[in-house]
Amino acid sequence: MAGAEVGGAARGARAMQASGYTSVILPVHDAEPWLDECLGSVLQQDFEGSMELSIFNDASKDKSMSIIEKWKEKLEGSGILVVIGGHDSPSPRGVGYSKNQAIAQSSGSYLCFLDSDDVMMPQRVRLQHAAAVRHPTSIIGCQVRREPPNSTERYTRWINHLAPDQLLTQVFTSNGPTVIMPTWFCSRAWFSHVGPFDEGGRGVPEDLLFFHEHLRKGGGLVRVDQSLLLYRYHPGAATHSVLETTIWTHRVRFLEEWALPHWATFTIWNAGRQGRRLYRSLTAGSRCKVVAFCDVDENKIKKGFYCYEDSQERPKPRVPVLHFRAAQPPFVICVKLDLTGGAFEDNLRSLHLQEGRDFLHFS
């Protein structure tokens, strides 16, 4: 099991849970193609504790509700209480709203989040519940199997193979939460302490905002190292409605809030487009801490500096560009992992630095 817990928050919290009663939280919006498989996976759980399924239908216009009604009888026949809420307004109110409603109408001491296009392995609730009992102030995740198998290969490797300490050190990357939302499992008490989800609707990264707030409040991150979820990739997924620029802004602000205050100065690793974009996105106070860019590109290094042309300062800031071996840590790294055939990773390893203390990944 991979895990990183922040001390202090866990103390005294173990008494928060009165029982093992688990609510599976399932927001639904036009999920007809996947619902049978999804609901079947709830029925197949081998968890021996009490379980309920809390469904909130967010203005579905397809046959989702008739599928849900069909499964309600099967699920309740096997001892799983089914709670159904929803609305039939002309348009959906969004994933954050639906999840909050599904949680509000449920009554379990633990919450197991499930997307309507995903499929749980039979042992998911049992194994994550056991981890949540041990880590009452953590979000519990798991490894995943992607469907189709060859979609987002680099992202799937990242999800499944982060080391325990990297669950906390790699929270700034463009991949988003290191424990991904469709795998989340936590106590209701902890969710109530951190939440609810932002209800801004389409275009709001409600899981990323919750994740940041969870970390602010000292929450830990634990991953059960078994593949417990079939995680489906398709163009209609809600995650595709969030603009990259929106996520970028939240990431930069969280980096400035959570990491940069610990460093008097730092170097941006990448004198190219992404590194310069980060520099320009920083507040003036954070920009002042940037002592250099570093790179391996001889042309950028030969030029010797990056001039921030849009600055109101006079003279305009000129930041040195150095070879990475000549640069001083700590580094904020704006180079994508797993893309250079191992060349970047070899360069980084050659410096014998410690992730979290001497460098952070931002790409």
Short mmCIF file of C-alpha atoms in Angstrom, two decimals:
data_model
loop_
_atom_site.label_atom_id
_atom_site.label_comp_id
_atom_site.label_asym_id
_atom_site.label_seq_id
_atom_site.Cartn_x
_atom_site.Cartn_y
_atom_site.Cartn_z
CA MET A 1 0.00 0.00 0.00
CA ALA A 2 1.30 3.47 -0.89
CA GLY A 3 0.55 6.29 1.51
CA ALA A 4 1.54 9.68 2.84
CA GLU A 5 -0.20 11.01 5.93
CA VAL A 6 0.33 14.43 7.45
CA GLY A 7 0.79 14.12 11.21
CA GLY A 8 -1.54 15.83 13.67
CA ALA A 9 -4.73 15.69 11.65
CA ALA A 10 -5.03 11.95 12.22
CA ARG A 11 -4.91 12.20 16.01
CA GLY A 12 -8.27 12.00 17.68
CA ALA A 13 -10.05 11.37 14.40
CA ARG A 14 -10.33 7.60 14.74
CA ALA A 15 -13.40 8.01 16.91
CA MET A 16 -15.20 9.81 14.04
CA GLN A 17 -16.56 6.59 12.52
CA ALA A 18 -19.43 4.90 14.33
CA SER A 19 -19.64 1.90 12.00
CA GLY A 20 -18.37 0.39 8.77
CA TYR A 21 -21.57 1.35 6.92
CA THR A 22 -20.45 2.46 3.45
CA SER A 23 -22.33 4.61 0.95
CA VAL A 24 -21.37 4.30 -2.72
CA ILE A 25 -21.79 7.82 -4.17
CA LEU A 26 -22.95 7.74 -7.79
CA PRO A 27 -23.81 10.92 -9.74
CA VAL A 28 -25.56 10.11 -13.03
CA HIS A 29 -26.05 12.20 -16.16
CA ASP A 30 -26.95 10.49 -19.43
CA ALA A 31 -25.01 7.35 -18.51
CA GLU A 32 -27.14 4.82 -20.40
CA PRO A 33 -24.24 3.16 -22.32
CA TRP A 34 -22.33 2.23 -19.13
CA LEU A 35 -24.85 2.00 -16.28
CA ASP A 36 -25.60 -1.73 -16.48
CA GLU A 37 -21.92 -2.62 -16.09
CA CYS A 38 -21.39 0.04 -13.41
CA LEU A 39 -24.38 -1.03 -11.29
CA GLY A 40 -23.53 -4.69 -11.76
CA SER A 41 -20.14 -4.00 -10.21
CA VAL A 42 -21.84 -2.60 -7.09
CA LEU A 43 -23.83 -5.83 -6.77
CA GLN A 44 -20.62 -7.89 -7.09
CA GLN A 45 -18.84 -6.30 -4.10
CA ASP A 46 -17.52 -8.86 -1.59
CA PHE A 47 -17.59 -6.36 1.33
CA GLU A 48 -19.24 -8.01 4.32
CA GLY A 49 -20.26 -4.80 6.07
CA SER A 50 -23.45 -2.82 5.40
CA MET A 51 -23.59 -0.96 2.10
CA GLU A 52 -25.93 1.46 0.36
CA LEU A 53 -25.92 2.97 -3.10
CA SER A 54 -26.80 6.68 -3.27
CA ILE A 55 -27.65 7.80 -6.80
CA PHE A 56 -28.34 11.37 -7.86
CA ASN A 57 -29.74 11.77 -11.37
CA ASP A 58 -28.63 15.12 -12.78
CA ALA A 59 -31.29 15.83 -15.45
CA SER A 60 -30.60 12.75 -17.57
CA LYS A 61 -32.51 12.75 -20.86
CA ASP A 62 -31.70 9.16 -21.86
CA LYS A 63 -32.85 5.85 -20.33
CA SER A 64 -30.62 6.11 -17.25
CA MET A 65 -33.54 6.23 -14.81
CA SER A 66 -35.23 3.11 -16.17
CA ILE A 67 -31.90 1.23 -15.89
CA ILE A 68 -31.53 2.45 -12.30
CA GLU A 69 -35.05 1.33 -11.40
CA LYS A 70 -34.37 -2.11 -12.88
CA TRP A 71 -31.19 -2.49 -10.80
CA LYS A 72 -32.76 -1.11 -7.61
CA GLU A 73 -34.75 -4.32 -7.15
CA LYS A 74 -31.71 -6.57 -7.75
CA LEU A 75 -29.48 -4.55 -5.40
CA GLU A 76 -32.01 -4.33 -2.59
CA GLY A 77 -32.71 -8.05 -3.00
CA SER A 78 -29.06 -8.66 -2.14
CA GLY A 79 -29.16 -6.37 0.92
CA ILE A 80 -27.82 -3.13 -0.62
CA LEU A 81 -30.14 -0.22 0.15
CA VAL A 82 -30.64 2.07 -2.87
CA VAL A 83 -31.38 5.78 -2.35
CA ILE A 84 -32.34 7.72 -5.49
CA GLY A 85 -32.57 11.49 -5.83
CA GLY A 86 -32.42 13.85 -8.75
CA HIS A 87 -34.10 16.55 -10.79
CA ASP A 88 -35.42 16.88 -14.33
CA SER A 89 -34.59 20.51 -15.05
CA PRO A 90 -33.78 21.41 -18.67
CA SER A 91 -30.04 21.31 -17.97
CA PRO A 92 -27.73 19.50 -15.52
CA ARG A 93 -26.32 21.33 -12.48
CA GLY A 94 -22.93 19.67 -12.66
CA VAL A 95 -20.82 16.99 -11.06
CA GLY A 96 -20.03 18.92 -7.86
CA TYR A 97 -23.70 19.57 -7.16
CA SER A 98 -24.66 15.96 -7.95
CA LYS A 99 -21.99 14.49 -5.69
CA ASN A 100 -22.97 16.82 -2.84
CA GLN A 101 -26.63 15.83 -3.22
CA ALA A 102 -25.81 12.10 -3.34
CA ILE A 103 -23.74 12.49 -0.15
CA ALA A 104 -26.45 14.53 1.61
CA GLN A 105 -29.12 11.89 0.98
CA SER A 106 -26.84 9.01 2.05
CA SER A 107 -26.16 7.82 5.58
CA GLY A 108 -22.96 5.71 5.58
CA SER A 109 -19.99 6.46 7.82
CA TYR A 110 -17.75 5.98 4.77
CA LEU A 111 -18.08 7.31 1.22
CA CYS A 112 -16.97 5.36 -1.85
CA PHE A 113 -17.03 7.56 -4.97
CA LEU A 114 -17.98 5.95 -8.27
CA ASP A 115 -18.39 7.46 -11.73
CA SER A 116 -21.28 6.10 -13.78
CA ASP A 117 -18.97 5.09 -16.67
CA ASP A 118 -16.56 3.10 -14.46
CA VAL A 119 -16.60 -0.45 -13.10
CA MET A 120 -15.47 -1.54 -9.61
CA MET A 121 -13.58 -4.77 -9.01
CA PRO A 122 -15.37 -6.99 -6.43
CA GLN A 123 -12.84 -6.31 -3.66
CA ARG A 124 -12.79 -2.51 -4.01
CA VAL A 125 -15.07 -1.50 -1.09
CA ARG A 126 -13.58 -4.15 1.22
CA LEU A 127 -9.95 -3.16 0.65
CA GLN A 128 -10.48 0.60 0.62
CA HIS A 129 -12.72 0.45 3.69
CA ALA A 130 -9.97 -1.41 5.57
CA ALA A 131 -7.47 1.29 4.55
CA ALA A 132 -9.87 4.11 5.53
CA VAL A 133 -10.30 2.62 9.02
CA ARG A 134 -6.49 2.75 9.43
CA HIS A 135 -6.19 6.24 7.90
CA PRO A 136 -9.30 8.22 8.97
CA THR A 137 -8.04 11.62 7.73
CA SER A 138 -6.82 10.38 4.35
CA ILE A 139 -8.28 10.08 0.88
CA ILE A 140 -7.88 6.44 -0.09
CA GLY A 141 -7.31 5.67 -3.77
CA CYS A 142 -6.29 2.60 -5.75
CA GLN A 143 -4.60 1.52 -8.94
CA VAL A 144 -6.71 1.44 -12.10
CA ARG A 145 -7.05 -0.39 -15.40
CA ARG A 146 -7.75 1.95 -18.30
CA GLU A 147 -10.42 1.26 -20.93
CA PRO A 148 -9.55 1.34 -23.83
CA PRO A 149 -6.23 -0.16 -22.63
CA ASN A 150 -3.97 1.99 -24.84
CA SER A 151 -5.59 5.35 -23.94
CA THR A 152 -3.56 7.81 -21.82
CA GLU A 153 -0.69 5.35 -21.26
CA ARG A 154 1.69 7.85 -19.61
CA TYR A 155 -1.07 9.14 -17.30
CA THR A 156 -2.10 5.61 -16.31
CA ARG A 157 1.52 4.68 -15.50
CA TRP A 158 1.76 7.83 -13.35
CA ILE A 159 -1.49 7.01 -11.48
CA ASN A 160 -0.42 3.46 -10.74
CA HIS A 161 3.28 3.81 -9.98
CA LEU A 162 3.82 6.94 -7.89
CA ALA A 163 5.84 6.08 -4.78
CA PRO A 164 4.13 6.77 -1.40
CA ASP A 165 5.99 10.06 -0.79
CA GLN A 166 5.29 11.20 -4.37
CA LEU A 167 1.55 11.17 -3.62
CA LEU A 168 2.34 14.39 -1.73
CA THR A 169 5.30 15.78 -3.69
CA GLN A 170 3.70 15.51 -7.17
CA VAL A 171 0.43 17.31 -6.34
CA PHE A 172 1.38 20.30 -8.54
CA THR A 173 1.59 18.55 -11.93
CA SER A 174 -0.81 18.95 -14.84
CA ASN A 175 -2.08 15.42 -14.12
CA GLY A 176 -4.08 16.80 -11.18
CA PRO A 177 -4.75 14.87 -7.97
CA THR A 178 -2.17 12.14 -7.34
CA VAL A 179 -4.99 9.96 -6.00
CA ILE A 180 -7.55 10.31 -8.80
CA MET A 181 -11.15 11.22 -8.07
CA PRO A 182 -12.90 8.12 -9.50
CA THR A 183 -10.97 6.02 -6.96
CA TRP A 184 -11.65 8.16 -3.85
CA PHE A 185 -12.85 6.58 -0.61
CA CYS A 186 -12.95 8.43 2.72
CA SER A 187 -14.86 8.78 5.96
CA ARG A 188 -17.97 10.96 5.96
CA ALA A 189 -16.58 12.85 8.96
CA TRP A 190 -13.44 13.79 7.04
CA PHE A 191 -15.40 14.73 3.91
CA SER A 192 -17.59 17.02 6.04
CA HIS A 193 -14.47 18.60 7.55
CA VAL A 194 -13.02 19.38 4.10
CA GLY A 195 -16.02 19.74 1.77
CA PRO A 196 -18.43 20.12 0.16
CA PHE A 197 -17.52 20.09 -3.54
CA ASP A 198 -17.63 23.36 -5.46
CA GLU A 199 -20.97 23.60 -7.29
CA GLY A 200 -19.91 26.00 -10.04
CA GLY A 201 -20.89 23.42 -12.65
CA ARG A 202 -19.44 22.79 -16.08
CA GLY A 203 -15.87 24.03 -16.43
CA VAL A 204 -15.08 23.94 -12.68
CA PRO A 205 -12.42 21.39 -11.56
CA GLU A 206 -14.34 20.47 -8.40
CA ASP A 207 -12.15 17.45 -7.60
CA LEU A 208 -8.91 19.49 -7.84
CA LEU A 209 -10.34 22.24 -5.60
CA PHE A 210 -11.47 19.65 -3.01
CA PHE A 211 -8.06 17.94 -3.23
CA HIS A 212 -6.23 21.20 -2.50
CA GLU A 213 -8.51 21.94 0.46
CA HIS A 214 -7.95 18.40 1.76
CA LEU A 215 -4.19 19.01 1.74
CA ARG A 216 -4.56 22.44 3.37
CA LYS A 217 -6.39 20.77 6.24
CA GLY A 218 -3.60 18.25 6.78
CA GLY A 219 -5.22 15.29 5.04
CA GLY A 220 -3.15 12.28 3.97
CA LEU A 221 -3.08 10.33 0.72
CA VAL A 222 -3.09 6.53 0.56
CA ARG A 223 -3.25 4.27 -2.48
CA VAL A 224 -4.28 0.60 -2.25
CA ASP A 225 -1.80 -1.06 -4.61
CA GLN A 226 -4.26 -3.25 -6.43
CA SER A 227 -6.22 -2.46 -9.58
CA LEU A 228 -9.71 -1.96 -8.15
CA LEU A 229 -11.36 0.13 -10.88
CA LEU A 230 -11.90 -0.06 -14.63
CA TYR A 231 -11.39 3.62 -15.46
CA ARG A 232 -13.04 4.48 -18.77
CA TYR A 233 -11.75 7.07 -21.21
CA HIS A 234 -14.19 8.63 -23.68
CA PRO A 235 -14.70 12.08 -25.23
CA GLY A 236 -17.93 12.78 -23.31
CA ALA A 237 -16.32 12.54 -19.86
CA ALA A 238 -16.99 15.58 -17.65
CA THR A 239 -13.27 16.14 -17.09
CA HIS A 240 -12.92 17.31 -20.72
CA SER A 241 -15.17 20.33 -20.02
CA VAL A 242 -12.55 22.02 -17.81
CA LEU A 243 -10.26 24.44 -19.64
CA GLU A 244 -6.51 23.87 -19.33
CA THR A 245 -6.07 27.56 -18.49
CA THR A 246 -8.46 27.23 -15.53
CA ILE A 247 -6.53 24.26 -14.13
CA TRP A 248 -3.21 26.05 -14.77
CA THR A 249 -4.32 29.05 -12.68
CA HIS A 250 -5.36 26.86 -9.74
CA ARG A 251 -2.09 24.89 -9.95
CA VAL A 252 0.09 28.00 -9.95
CA ARG A 253 -1.77 29.52 -7.00
CA PHE A 254 -1.48 26.28 -5.01
CA LEU A 255 2.26 26.05 -5.81
CA GLU A 256 2.67 29.61 -4.52
CA GLU A 257 0.63 28.91 -1.42
CA TRP A 258 1.93 25.49 -0.47
CA ALA A 259 5.52 25.15 -1.75
CA LEU A 260 7.22 28.41 -2.69
CA PRO A 261 7.01 30.01 0.81
CA HIS A 262 9.51 27.35 1.98
CA TRP A 263 12.16 28.51 -0.51
CA ALA A 264 14.03 31.82 -0.43
CA THR A 265 15.01 31.41 -4.10
CA PHE A 266 14.50 28.78 -6.80
CA THR A 267 15.43 27.85 -10.38
CA ILE A 268 12.89 27.00 -13.11
CA TRP A 269 14.05 23.91 -15.02
CA ASN A 270 13.04 24.60 -18.65
CA ALA A 271 13.90 27.84 -20.40
CA GLY A 272 11.35 27.01 -23.11
CA ARG A 273 7.68 27.80 -23.43
CA GLN A 274 6.37 26.04 -20.29
CA GLY A 275 9.07 27.41 -18.01
CA ARG A 276 8.57 30.97 -19.27
CA ARG A 277 4.81 30.59 -18.95
CA LEU A 278 5.19 29.59 -15.30
CA TYR A 279 7.49 32.56 -14.66
CA ARG A 280 4.98 34.98 -16.20
CA SER A 281 2.09 33.40 -14.25
CA LEU A 282 3.72 33.91 -10.85
CA THR A 283 2.90 36.86 -8.63
CA ALA A 284 5.56 39.56 -8.45
CA GLY A 285 6.68 38.29 -5.04
CA SER A 286 7.23 34.76 -6.36
CA ARG A 287 8.90 36.00 -9.57
CA CYS A 288 11.49 37.82 -7.46
CA LYS A 289 12.58 34.44 -6.05
CA VAL A 290 13.48 33.05 -9.50
CA VAL A 291 17.28 33.27 -9.72
CA ALA A 292 17.65 31.41 -13.03
CA PHE A 293 16.21 29.16 -15.69
CA CYS A 294 18.13 26.00 -16.55
CA ASP A 295 18.07 23.80 -19.64
CA VAL A 296 20.06 21.45 -21.88
CA ASP A 297 19.38 23.42 -25.10
CA GLU A 298 22.68 24.99 -26.15
CA ASN A 299 20.93 27.79 -28.09
CA LYS A 300 18.97 28.94 -25.04
CA ILE A 301 22.03 28.68 -22.81
CA LYS A 302 24.20 30.56 -25.36
CA LYS A 303 21.76 33.49 -25.36
CA GLY A 304 22.42 33.70 -21.61
CA PHE A 305 19.18 35.21 -20.29
CA TYR A 306 15.40 35.48 -20.61
CA CYS A 307 14.01 39.01 -20.72
CA TYR A 308 10.47 39.44 -19.34
CA GLU A 309 9.23 41.84 -22.02
CA ASP A 310 5.72 42.30 -20.56
CA SER A 311 7.02 43.47 -17.19
CA GLN A 312 6.12 46.96 -15.95
CA GLU A 313 9.45 47.08 -14.12
CA ARG A 314 12.29 49.23 -15.42
CA PRO A 315 14.75 47.91 -16.31
CA LYS A 316 12.86 44.80 -17.42
CA PRO A 317 13.88 41.65 -15.52
CA ARG A 318 16.57 39.57 -17.23
CA VAL A 319 16.80 36.08 -15.76
CA PRO A 320 19.98 34.04 -16.42
CA VAL A 321 19.67 30.80 -18.44
CA LEU A 322 22.18 28.17 -17.29
CA HIS A 323 23.08 24.60 -18.09
CA PHE A 324 21.30 22.39 -15.55
CA ARG A 325 24.65 21.31 -14.04
CA ALA A 326 25.56 24.93 -13.35
CA ALA A 327 22.21 25.79 -11.76
CA GLN A 328 21.40 25.80 -8.06
CA PRO A 329 18.49 23.88 -6.51
CA PRO A 330 15.75 23.98 -5.47
CA PHE A 331 14.13 23.52 -8.88
CA VAL A 332 10.55 23.82 -10.08
CA ILE A 333 10.66 21.41 -13.02
CA CYS A 334 8.57 22.23 -16.09
CA VAL A 335 9.69 19.24 -18.16
CA LYS A 336 7.14 16.50 -18.79
CA LEU A 337 8.05 13.12 -17.33
CA ASP A 338 8.24 9.90 -19.34
CA LEU A 339 8.62 11.70 -22.71
CA THR A 340 12.35 11.93 -23.49
CA GLY A 341 13.27 8.25 -23.55
CA GLY A 342 14.66 8.59 -20.04
CA ALA A 343 17.18 11.36 -20.90
CA PHE A 344 15.63 13.99 -18.63
CA GLU A 345 15.13 11.50 -15.78
CA ASP A 346 18.80 10.43 -16.10
CA ASN A 347 19.94 14.07 -15.91
CA LEU A 348 17.83 14.68 -12.82
CA ARG A 349 19.04 11.50 -11.10
CA SER A 350 22.67 12.45 -11.80
CA LEU A 351 22.30 15.45 -9.45
CA HIS A 352 21.40 13.22 -6.44
CA LEU A 353 18.62 15.50 -5.26
CA GLN A 354 15.67 14.75 -2.98
CA GLU A 355 12.18 15.25 -4.40
CA GLY A 356 10.10 17.62 -2.28
CA ARG A 357 13.14 19.25 -0.68
CA ASP A 358 15.36 20.01 -3.71
CA PHE A 359 12.86 19.91 -6.54
CA LEU A 360 9.16 19.71 -7.41
CA HIS A 361 7.52 18.66 -10.66
CA PHE A 362 5.11 21.16 -12.21
CA SER A 363 4.54 19.67 -15.70
#
